[in-house]
PDB file of C-alpha atoms in Angstrom:
ATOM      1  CA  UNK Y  31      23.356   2.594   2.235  1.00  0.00           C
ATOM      2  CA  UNK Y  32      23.765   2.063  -1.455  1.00  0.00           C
ATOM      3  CA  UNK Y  33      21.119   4.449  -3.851  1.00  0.00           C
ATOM      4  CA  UNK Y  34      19.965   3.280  -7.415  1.00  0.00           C
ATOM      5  CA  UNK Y  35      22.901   4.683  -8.774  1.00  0.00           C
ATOM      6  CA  UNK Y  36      25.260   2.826  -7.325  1.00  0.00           C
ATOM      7  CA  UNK Y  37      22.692  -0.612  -7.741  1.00  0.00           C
ATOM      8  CA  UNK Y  38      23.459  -0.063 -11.428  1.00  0.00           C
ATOM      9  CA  UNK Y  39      27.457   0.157 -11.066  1.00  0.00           C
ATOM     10  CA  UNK Y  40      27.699  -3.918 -10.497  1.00  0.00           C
ATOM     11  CA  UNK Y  41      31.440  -4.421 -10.729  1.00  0.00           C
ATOM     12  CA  UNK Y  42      33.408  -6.612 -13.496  1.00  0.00           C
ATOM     13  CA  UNK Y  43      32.300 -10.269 -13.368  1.00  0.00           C
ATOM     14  CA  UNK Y  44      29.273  -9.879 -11.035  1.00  0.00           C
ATOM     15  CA  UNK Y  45      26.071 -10.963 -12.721  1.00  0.00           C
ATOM     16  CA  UNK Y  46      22.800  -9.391 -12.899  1.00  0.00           C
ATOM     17  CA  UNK Y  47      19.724 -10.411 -11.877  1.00  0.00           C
ATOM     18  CA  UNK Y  48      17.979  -9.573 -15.064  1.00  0.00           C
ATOM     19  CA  UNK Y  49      18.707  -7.409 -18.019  1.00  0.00           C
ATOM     20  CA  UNK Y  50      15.617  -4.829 -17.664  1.00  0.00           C
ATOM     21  CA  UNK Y  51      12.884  -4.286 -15.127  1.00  0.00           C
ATOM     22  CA  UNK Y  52      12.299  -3.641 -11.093  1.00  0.00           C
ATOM     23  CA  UNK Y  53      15.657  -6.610 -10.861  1.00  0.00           C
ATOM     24  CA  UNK Y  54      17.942  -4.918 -13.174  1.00  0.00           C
ATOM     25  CA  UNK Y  55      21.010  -3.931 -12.066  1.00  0.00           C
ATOM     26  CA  UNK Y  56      20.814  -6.366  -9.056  1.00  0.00           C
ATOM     27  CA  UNK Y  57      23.316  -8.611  -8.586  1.00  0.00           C
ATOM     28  CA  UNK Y  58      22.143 -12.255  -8.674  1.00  0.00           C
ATOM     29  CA  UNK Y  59      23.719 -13.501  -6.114  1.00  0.00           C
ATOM     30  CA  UNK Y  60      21.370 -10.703  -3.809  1.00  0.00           C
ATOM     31  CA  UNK Y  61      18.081 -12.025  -5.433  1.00  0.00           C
ATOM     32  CA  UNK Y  62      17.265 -15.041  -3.002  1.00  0.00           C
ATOM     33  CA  UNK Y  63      17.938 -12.122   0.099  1.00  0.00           C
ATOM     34  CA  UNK Y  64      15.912 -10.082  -1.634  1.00  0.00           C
ATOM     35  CA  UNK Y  65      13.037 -12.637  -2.117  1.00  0.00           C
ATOM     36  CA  UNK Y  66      12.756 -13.073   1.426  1.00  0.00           C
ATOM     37  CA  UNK Y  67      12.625  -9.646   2.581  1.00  0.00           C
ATOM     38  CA  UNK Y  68      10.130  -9.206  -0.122  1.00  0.00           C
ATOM     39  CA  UNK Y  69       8.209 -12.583   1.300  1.00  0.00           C
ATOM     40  CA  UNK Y  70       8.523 -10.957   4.870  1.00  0.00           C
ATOM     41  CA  UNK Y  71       7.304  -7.528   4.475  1.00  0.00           C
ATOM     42  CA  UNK Y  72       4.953  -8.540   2.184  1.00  0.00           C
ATOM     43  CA  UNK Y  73       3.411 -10.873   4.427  1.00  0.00           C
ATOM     44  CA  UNK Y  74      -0.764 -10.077   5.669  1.00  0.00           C
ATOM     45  CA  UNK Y  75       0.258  -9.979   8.858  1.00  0.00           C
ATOM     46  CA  UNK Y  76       3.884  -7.595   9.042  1.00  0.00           C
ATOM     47  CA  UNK Y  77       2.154  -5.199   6.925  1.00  0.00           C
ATOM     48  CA  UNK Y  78      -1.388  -4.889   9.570  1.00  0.00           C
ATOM     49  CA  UNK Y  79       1.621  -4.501  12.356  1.00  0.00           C
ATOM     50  CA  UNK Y  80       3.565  -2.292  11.127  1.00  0.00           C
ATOM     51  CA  UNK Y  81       0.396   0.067  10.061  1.00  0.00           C
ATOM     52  CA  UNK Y  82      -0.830  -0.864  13.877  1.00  0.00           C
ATOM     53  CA  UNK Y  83       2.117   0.758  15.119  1.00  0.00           C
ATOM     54  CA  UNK Y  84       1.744   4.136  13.481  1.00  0.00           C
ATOM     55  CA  UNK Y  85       0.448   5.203  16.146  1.00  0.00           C
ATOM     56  CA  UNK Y  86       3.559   4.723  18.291  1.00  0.00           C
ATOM     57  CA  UNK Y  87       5.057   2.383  21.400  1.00  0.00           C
ATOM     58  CA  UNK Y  88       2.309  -0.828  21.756  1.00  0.00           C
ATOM     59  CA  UNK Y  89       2.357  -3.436  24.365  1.00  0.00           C
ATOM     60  CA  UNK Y  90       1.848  -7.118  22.990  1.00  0.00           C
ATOM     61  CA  UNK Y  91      -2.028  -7.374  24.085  1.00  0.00           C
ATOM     62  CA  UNK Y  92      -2.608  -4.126  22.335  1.00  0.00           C
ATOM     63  CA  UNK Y  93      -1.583  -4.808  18.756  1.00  0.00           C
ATOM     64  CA  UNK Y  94      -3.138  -8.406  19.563  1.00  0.00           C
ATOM     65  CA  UNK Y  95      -6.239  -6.487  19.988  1.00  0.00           C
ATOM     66  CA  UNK Y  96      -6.072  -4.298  16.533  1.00  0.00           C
ATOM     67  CA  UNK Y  97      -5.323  -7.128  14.467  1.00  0.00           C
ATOM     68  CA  UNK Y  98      -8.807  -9.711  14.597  1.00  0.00           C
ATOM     69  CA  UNK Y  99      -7.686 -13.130  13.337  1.00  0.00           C
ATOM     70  CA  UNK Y 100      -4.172 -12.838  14.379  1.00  0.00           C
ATOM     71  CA  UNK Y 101      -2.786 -16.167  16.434  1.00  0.00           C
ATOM     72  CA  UNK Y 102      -0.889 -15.574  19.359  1.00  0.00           C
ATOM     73  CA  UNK Y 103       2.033 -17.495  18.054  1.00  0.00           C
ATOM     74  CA  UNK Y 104       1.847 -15.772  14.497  1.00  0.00           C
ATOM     75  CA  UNK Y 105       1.787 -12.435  16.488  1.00  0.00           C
ATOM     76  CA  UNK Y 106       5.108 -13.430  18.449  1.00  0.00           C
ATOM     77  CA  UNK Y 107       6.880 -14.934  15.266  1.00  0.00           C
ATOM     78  CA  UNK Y 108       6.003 -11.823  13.163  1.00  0.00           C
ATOM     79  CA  UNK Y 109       7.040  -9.201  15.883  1.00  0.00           C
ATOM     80  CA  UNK Y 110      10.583 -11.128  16.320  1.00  0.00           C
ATOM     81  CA  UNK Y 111      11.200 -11.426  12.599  1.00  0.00           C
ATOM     82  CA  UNK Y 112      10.171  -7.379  11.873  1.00  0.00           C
ATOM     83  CA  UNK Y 113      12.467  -7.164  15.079  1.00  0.00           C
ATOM     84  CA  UNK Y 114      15.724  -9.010  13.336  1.00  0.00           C
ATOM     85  CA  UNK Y 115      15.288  -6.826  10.415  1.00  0.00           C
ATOM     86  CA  UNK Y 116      14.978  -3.588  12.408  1.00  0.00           C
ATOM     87  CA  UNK Y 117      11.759  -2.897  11.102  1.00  0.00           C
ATOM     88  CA  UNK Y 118      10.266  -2.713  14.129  1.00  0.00           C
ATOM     89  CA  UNK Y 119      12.047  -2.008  18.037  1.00  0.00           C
ATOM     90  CA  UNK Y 120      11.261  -4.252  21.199  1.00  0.00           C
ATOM     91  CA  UNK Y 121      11.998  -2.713  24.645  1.00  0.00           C
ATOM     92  CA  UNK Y 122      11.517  -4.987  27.632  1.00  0.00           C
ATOM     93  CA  UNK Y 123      11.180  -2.484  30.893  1.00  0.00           C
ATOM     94  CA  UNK Y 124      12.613  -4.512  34.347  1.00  0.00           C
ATOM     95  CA  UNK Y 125       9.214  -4.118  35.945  1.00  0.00           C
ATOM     96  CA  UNK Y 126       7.170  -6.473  37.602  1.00  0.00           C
ATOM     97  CA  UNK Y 127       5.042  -7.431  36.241  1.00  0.00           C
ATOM     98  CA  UNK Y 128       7.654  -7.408  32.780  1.00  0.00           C
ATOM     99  CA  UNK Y 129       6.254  -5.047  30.334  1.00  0.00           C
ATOM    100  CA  UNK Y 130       7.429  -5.268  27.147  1.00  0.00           C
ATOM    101  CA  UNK Y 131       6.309  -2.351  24.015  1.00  0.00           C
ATOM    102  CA  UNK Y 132       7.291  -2.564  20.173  1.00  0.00           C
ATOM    103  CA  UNK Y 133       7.433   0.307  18.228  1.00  0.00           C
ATOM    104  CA  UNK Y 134       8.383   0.887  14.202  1.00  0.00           C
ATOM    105  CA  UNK Y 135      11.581   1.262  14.182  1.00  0.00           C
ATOM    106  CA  UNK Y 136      12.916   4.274  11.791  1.00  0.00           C
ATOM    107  CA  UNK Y 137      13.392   1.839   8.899  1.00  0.00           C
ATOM    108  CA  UNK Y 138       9.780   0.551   9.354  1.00  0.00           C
ATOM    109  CA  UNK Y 139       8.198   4.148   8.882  1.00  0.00           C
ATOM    110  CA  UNK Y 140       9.422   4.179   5.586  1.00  0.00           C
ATOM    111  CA  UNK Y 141       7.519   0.527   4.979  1.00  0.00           C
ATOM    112  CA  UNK Y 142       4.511   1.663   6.653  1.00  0.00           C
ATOM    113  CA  UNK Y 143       4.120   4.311   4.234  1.00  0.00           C
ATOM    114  CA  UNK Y 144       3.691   1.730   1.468  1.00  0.00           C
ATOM    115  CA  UNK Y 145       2.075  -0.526   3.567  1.00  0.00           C
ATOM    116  CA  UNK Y 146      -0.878   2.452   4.212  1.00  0.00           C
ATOM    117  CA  UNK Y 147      -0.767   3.346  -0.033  1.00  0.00           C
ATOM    118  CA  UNK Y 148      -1.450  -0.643  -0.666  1.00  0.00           C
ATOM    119  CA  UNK Y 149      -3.912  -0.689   2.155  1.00  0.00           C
ATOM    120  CA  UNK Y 150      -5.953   2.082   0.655  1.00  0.00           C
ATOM    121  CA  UNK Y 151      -5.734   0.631  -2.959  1.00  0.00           C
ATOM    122  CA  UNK Y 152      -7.130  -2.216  -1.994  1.00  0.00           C
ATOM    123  CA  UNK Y 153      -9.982  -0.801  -0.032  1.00  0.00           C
ATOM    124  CA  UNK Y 154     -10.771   1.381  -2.664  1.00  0.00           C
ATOM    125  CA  UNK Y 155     -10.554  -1.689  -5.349  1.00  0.00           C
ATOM    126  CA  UNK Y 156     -12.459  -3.555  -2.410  1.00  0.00           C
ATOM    127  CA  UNK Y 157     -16.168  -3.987  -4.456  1.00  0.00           C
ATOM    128  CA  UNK Y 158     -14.056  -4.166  -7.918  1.00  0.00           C
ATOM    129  CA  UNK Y 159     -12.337  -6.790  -7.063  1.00  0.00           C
ATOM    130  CA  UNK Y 160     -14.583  -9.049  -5.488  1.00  0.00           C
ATOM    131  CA  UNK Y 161     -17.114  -8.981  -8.353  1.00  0.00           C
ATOM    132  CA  UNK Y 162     -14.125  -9.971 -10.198  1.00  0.00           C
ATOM    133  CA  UNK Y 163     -13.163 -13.121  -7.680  1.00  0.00           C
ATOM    134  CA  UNK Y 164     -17.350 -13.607  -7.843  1.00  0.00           C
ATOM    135  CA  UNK Y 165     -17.498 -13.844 -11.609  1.00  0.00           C
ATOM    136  CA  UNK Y 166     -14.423 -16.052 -11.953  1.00  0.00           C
ATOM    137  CA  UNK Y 167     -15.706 -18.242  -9.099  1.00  0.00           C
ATOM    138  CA  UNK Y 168     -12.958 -17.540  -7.145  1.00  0.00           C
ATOM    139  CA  UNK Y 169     -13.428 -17.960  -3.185  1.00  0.00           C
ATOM    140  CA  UNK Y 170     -13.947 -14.854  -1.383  1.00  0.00           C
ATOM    141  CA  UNK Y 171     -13.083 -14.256   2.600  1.00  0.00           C
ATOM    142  CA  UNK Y 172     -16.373 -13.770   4.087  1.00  0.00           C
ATOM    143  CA  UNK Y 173     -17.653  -9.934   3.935  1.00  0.00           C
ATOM    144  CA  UNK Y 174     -16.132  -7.522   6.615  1.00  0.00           C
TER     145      UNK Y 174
END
């Protein structure tokens, strides 16, 4: 695993994302990668999983259950995609009936530490910001 050092040693004839900022130092031909990690983890529902499974090992019904408004094919997508990054783990047990529990994986504990950070901001910003999205006649989800 590279560190932030070696992000800013790009070698001869490899261009940079950007000059200055969070892409400096990036090589450009990493950014579109980068944009979809950044598109995955970001996403509503891979951050409320991976904070779901905090707690440790969860079967499929149970993180179905602690995330209201969550599809059952969203929920499937999302665990195999945090799966192919290693974000998450699957373990299928040869039982019968199958039983199958996902768990954050060791790289996911490290997201799910920002994930919980950006999950309190915005609860704490919570009345803030939806006078704001009232005032500028933005639409609001309905209260929870």
């Amino acid at each position: 695993m590279r560190d932030s050092a070696d992000i800013g040693q790009g070698g001869a004839g490899i261009g940079m994302a950007a000059s200055a900022g969070p892409c400096a130092g990036i090589p450009v031909e990493h950014m579109d990668f980068i944009r979809q990690v950044l598109d995955r983890v970001g996403d509503k529902w891979s951050m409320l999983i991976t904070t779901v499974l905090e707690g440790g090992p969860m079967r499929y019904k149970d993180v179905q259950r602690q995330i209201p408004g969550i599809s059952p094919r969203m929920l499937t997508r999302t665990l195999r995609q945090l799966a192919e990054d290693g974000l998450i783990s699957r373990t299928a047990y040869a039982e019968v009936p199958p039983r199958v529990e996902y768990a954050l994986a060791p790289r996911g504990s490290g997201l799910h530490d920002i994930v919980r950070e950006l999950i309190r901001w915005a609860a704490y910003h919570h009345d803030e910001l939806r006078a704001n999205r009232s005032r500028a006649g933005t639409p609001t989800a309905s209260s929870a």
